[in-house]
Short mmCIF file of C-alpha atoms in Angstrom, two decimals:
data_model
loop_
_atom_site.label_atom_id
_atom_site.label_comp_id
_atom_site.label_asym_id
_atom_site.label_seq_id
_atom_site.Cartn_x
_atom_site.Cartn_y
_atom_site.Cartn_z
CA UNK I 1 155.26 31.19 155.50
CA UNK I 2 156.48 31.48 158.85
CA UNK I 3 154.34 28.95 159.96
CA UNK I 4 155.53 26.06 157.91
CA UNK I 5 159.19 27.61 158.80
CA UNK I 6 160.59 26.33 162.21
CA UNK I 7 162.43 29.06 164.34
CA UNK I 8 165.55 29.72 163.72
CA UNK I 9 167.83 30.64 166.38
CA UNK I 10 170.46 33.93 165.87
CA UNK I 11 173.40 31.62 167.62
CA UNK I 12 172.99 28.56 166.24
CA UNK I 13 172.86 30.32 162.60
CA UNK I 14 176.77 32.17 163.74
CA UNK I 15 178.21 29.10 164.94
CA UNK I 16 177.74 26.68 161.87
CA UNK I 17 178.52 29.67 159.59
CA UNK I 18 181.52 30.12 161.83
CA UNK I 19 181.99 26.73 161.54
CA UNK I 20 181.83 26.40 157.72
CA UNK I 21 184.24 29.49 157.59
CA UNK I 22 187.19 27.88 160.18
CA UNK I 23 186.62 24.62 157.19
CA UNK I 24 187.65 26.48 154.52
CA UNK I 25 190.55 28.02 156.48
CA UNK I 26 189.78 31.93 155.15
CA UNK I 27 187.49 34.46 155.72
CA UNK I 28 185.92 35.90 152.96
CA UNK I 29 182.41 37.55 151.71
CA UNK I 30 181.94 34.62 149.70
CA UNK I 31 182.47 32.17 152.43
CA UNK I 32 180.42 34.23 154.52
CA UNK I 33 177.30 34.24 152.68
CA UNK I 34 177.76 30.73 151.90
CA UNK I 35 178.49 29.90 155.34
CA UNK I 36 175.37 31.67 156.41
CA UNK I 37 173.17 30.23 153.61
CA UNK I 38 174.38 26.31 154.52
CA UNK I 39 173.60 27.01 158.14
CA UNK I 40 170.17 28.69 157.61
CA UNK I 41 169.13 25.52 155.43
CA UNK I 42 170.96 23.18 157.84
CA UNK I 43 168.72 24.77 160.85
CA UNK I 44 165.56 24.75 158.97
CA UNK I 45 165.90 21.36 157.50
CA UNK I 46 166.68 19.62 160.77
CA UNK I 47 165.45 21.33 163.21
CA UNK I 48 166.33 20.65 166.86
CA UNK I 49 163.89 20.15 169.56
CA UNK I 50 163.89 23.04 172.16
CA UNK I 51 166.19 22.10 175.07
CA UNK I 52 164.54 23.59 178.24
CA UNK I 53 167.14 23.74 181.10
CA UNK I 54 166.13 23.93 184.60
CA UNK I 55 169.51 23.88 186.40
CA UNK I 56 170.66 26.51 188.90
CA UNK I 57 174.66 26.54 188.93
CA UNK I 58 176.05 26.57 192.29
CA UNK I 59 179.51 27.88 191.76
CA UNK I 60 180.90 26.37 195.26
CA UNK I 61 178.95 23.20 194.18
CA UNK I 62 180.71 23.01 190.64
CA UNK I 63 184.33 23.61 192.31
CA UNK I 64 183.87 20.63 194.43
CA UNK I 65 182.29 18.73 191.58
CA UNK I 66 184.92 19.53 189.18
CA UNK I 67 187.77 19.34 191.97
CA UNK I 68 186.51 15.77 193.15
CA UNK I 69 186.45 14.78 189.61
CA UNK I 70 190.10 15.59 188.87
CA UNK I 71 191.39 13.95 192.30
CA UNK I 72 188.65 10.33 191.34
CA UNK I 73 190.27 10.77 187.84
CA UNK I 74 194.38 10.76 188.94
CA UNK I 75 193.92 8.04 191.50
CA UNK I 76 191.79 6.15 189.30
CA UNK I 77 193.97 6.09 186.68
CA UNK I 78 197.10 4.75 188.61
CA UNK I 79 194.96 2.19 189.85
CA UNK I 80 194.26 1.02 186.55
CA UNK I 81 197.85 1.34 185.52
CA UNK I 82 199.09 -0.66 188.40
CA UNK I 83 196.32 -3.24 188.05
CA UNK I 84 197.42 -3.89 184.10
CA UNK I 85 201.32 -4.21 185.13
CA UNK I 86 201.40 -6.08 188.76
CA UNK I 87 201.74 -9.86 188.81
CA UNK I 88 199.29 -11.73 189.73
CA UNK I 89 195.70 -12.88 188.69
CA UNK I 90 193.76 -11.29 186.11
CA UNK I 91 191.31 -8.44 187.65
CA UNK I 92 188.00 -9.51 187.03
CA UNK I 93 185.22 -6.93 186.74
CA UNK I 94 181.11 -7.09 187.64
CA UNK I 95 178.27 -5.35 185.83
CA UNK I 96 175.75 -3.99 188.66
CA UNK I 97 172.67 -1.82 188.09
CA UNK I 98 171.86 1.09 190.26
CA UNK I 99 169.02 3.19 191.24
CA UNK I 100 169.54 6.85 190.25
CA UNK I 101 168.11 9.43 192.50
CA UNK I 102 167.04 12.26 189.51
CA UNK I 103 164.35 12.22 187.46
CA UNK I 104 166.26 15.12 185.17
CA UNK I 105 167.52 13.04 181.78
CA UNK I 106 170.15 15.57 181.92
CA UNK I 107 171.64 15.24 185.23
CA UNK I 108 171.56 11.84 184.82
CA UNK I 109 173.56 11.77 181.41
CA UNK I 110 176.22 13.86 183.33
CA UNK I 111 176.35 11.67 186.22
CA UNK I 112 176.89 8.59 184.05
CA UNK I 113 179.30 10.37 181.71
CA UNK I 114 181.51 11.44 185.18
CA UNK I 115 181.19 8.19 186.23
CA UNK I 116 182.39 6.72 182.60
CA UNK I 117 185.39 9.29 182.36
CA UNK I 118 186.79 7.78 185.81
CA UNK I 119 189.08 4.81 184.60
CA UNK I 120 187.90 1.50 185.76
CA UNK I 121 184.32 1.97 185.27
CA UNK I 122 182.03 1.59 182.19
CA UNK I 123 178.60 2.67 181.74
CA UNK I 124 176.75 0.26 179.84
CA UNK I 125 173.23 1.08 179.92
CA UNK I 126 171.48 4.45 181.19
CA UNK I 127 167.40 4.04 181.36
CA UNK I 128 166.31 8.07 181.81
CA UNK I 129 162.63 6.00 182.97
CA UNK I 130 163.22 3.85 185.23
CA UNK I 131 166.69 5.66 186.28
CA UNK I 132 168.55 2.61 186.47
CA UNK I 133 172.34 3.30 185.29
CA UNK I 134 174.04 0.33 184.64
CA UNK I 135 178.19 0.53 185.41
CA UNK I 136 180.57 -2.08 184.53
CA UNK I 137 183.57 -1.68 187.17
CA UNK I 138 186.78 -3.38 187.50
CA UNK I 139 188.44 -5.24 190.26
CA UNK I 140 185.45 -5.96 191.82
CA UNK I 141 185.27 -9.60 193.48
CA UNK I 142 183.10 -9.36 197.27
CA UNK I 143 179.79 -7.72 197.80
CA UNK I 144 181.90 -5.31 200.19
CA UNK I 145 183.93 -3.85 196.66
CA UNK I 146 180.43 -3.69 194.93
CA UNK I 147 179.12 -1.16 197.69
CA UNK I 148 182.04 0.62 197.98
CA UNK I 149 181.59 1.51 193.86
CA UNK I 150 177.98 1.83 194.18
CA UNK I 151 178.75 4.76 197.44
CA UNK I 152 180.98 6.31 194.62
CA UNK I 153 178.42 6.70 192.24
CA UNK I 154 175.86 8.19 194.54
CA UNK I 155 178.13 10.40 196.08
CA UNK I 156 178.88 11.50 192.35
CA UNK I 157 175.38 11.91 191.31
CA UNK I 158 175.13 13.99 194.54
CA UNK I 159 177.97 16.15 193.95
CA UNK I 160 176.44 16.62 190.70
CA UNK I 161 172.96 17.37 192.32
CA UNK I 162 174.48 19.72 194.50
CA UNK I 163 176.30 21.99 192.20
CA UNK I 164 173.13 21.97 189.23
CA UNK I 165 170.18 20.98 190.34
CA UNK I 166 167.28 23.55 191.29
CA UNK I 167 166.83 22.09 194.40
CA UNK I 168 169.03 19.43 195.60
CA UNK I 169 168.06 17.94 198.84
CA UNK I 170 164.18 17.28 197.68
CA UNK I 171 165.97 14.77 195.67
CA UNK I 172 168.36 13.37 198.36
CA UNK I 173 166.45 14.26 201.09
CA UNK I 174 166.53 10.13 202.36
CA UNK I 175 163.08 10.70 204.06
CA UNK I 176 161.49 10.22 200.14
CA UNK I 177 163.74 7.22 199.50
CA UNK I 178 162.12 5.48 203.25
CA UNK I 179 158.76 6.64 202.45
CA UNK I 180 159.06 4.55 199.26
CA UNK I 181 157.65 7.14 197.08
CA UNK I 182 160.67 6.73 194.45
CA UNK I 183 159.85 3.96 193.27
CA UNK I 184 163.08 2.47 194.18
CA UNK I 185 163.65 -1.16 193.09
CA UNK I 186 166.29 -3.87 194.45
CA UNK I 187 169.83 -3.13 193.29
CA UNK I 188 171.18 -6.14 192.19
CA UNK I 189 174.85 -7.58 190.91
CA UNK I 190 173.52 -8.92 187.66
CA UNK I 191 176.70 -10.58 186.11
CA UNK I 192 180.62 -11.04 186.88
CA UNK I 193 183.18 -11.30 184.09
CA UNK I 194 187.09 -10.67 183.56
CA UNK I 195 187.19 -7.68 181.36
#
């Protein structure tokens, strides 16, 4: 029987049953037990796949992450704001791709979600294979504006390296990007709209 079973794990079986018992608002034996029954058919019916982290949490790493991220998110934010109320011509935005340096699907999800949180920039496509993130951004109208976002993103990803990855400077170590052994295609402006 406990073949055909899949594992259940002890947390995941307390939060949901936590969870059923904050959705009916009291706690109660009945709720309880049928909290705990819903859960333990929830997590045997659809089971998850096993998530296997390999991060190592720098905690001066996260501070400037997370400290960074506040100070892009304020000044990003009045930009925007200014750019919908000044006079003038409408701001016109560019799609771009860009080469990720992780091969982690997970640090590159958190990467692109950073980058999406900061106002003025959309992710649009994320391709874990090839690492190619694909970023909408605003106001964008020379090649000089389209490097200065795609610094911004790098220097993101590496701030984001730096404070989770297991070892961050194999990855931006820029000896493997000249060596070519990334695998590092041409990052290209692919099309320019107005938002």
């Amino acid at each position: 029987m406990r073949r055909l079973l899949p594992p259940v794990s002890p947390w995941g079986l307390l939060w949901l049953t936590v969870v059923w018992v904050l959705l009916w608002g009291s706690l109660n034996v009945l709720n309880l037990l049928g909290g705990l029954l819903v859960a333990l058919l929830v997590l045997v019916l659809f089971p998850l796949p096993r998530v296997d982290l390999h991060l190592r949490v720098r905690p001066l790493g996260l501070l400037v992450l997370l400290g960074r991220f506040l100070v892009d998110l304020v000044r990003a934010s009045v930009e925007v704001a200014w750019l919908s109320v000044r006079p003038g011509p409408v701001a016109t935005g560019v799609v771009m791709d860009l080469q990720l340096a992780t091969d982690d699907p997970l640090l590159q999800t958190l990467t692109a979600e950073m980058v999406s949180l900061v106002p003025g920039s959309v992710v649009v496509e994320l391709d874990p294979g090839s690492r190619v993130l694909t970023l909408h951004a605003l106001n964008v109208r020379t090649r000089h504006q389209a490097e200065q976002v795609r610094h911004k993103v790098r220097a993101q990803e590496a701030r984001v390296l730096r404070a989770l990855h297991p070892d961050p400077a194999s990855v931006l170590d820029p000896r493997r990007h000249r060596n070519g052994s990334r695998g590092a295609g041409p990052e290209t402006t692919t099309t320019q709209e107005a938002p």
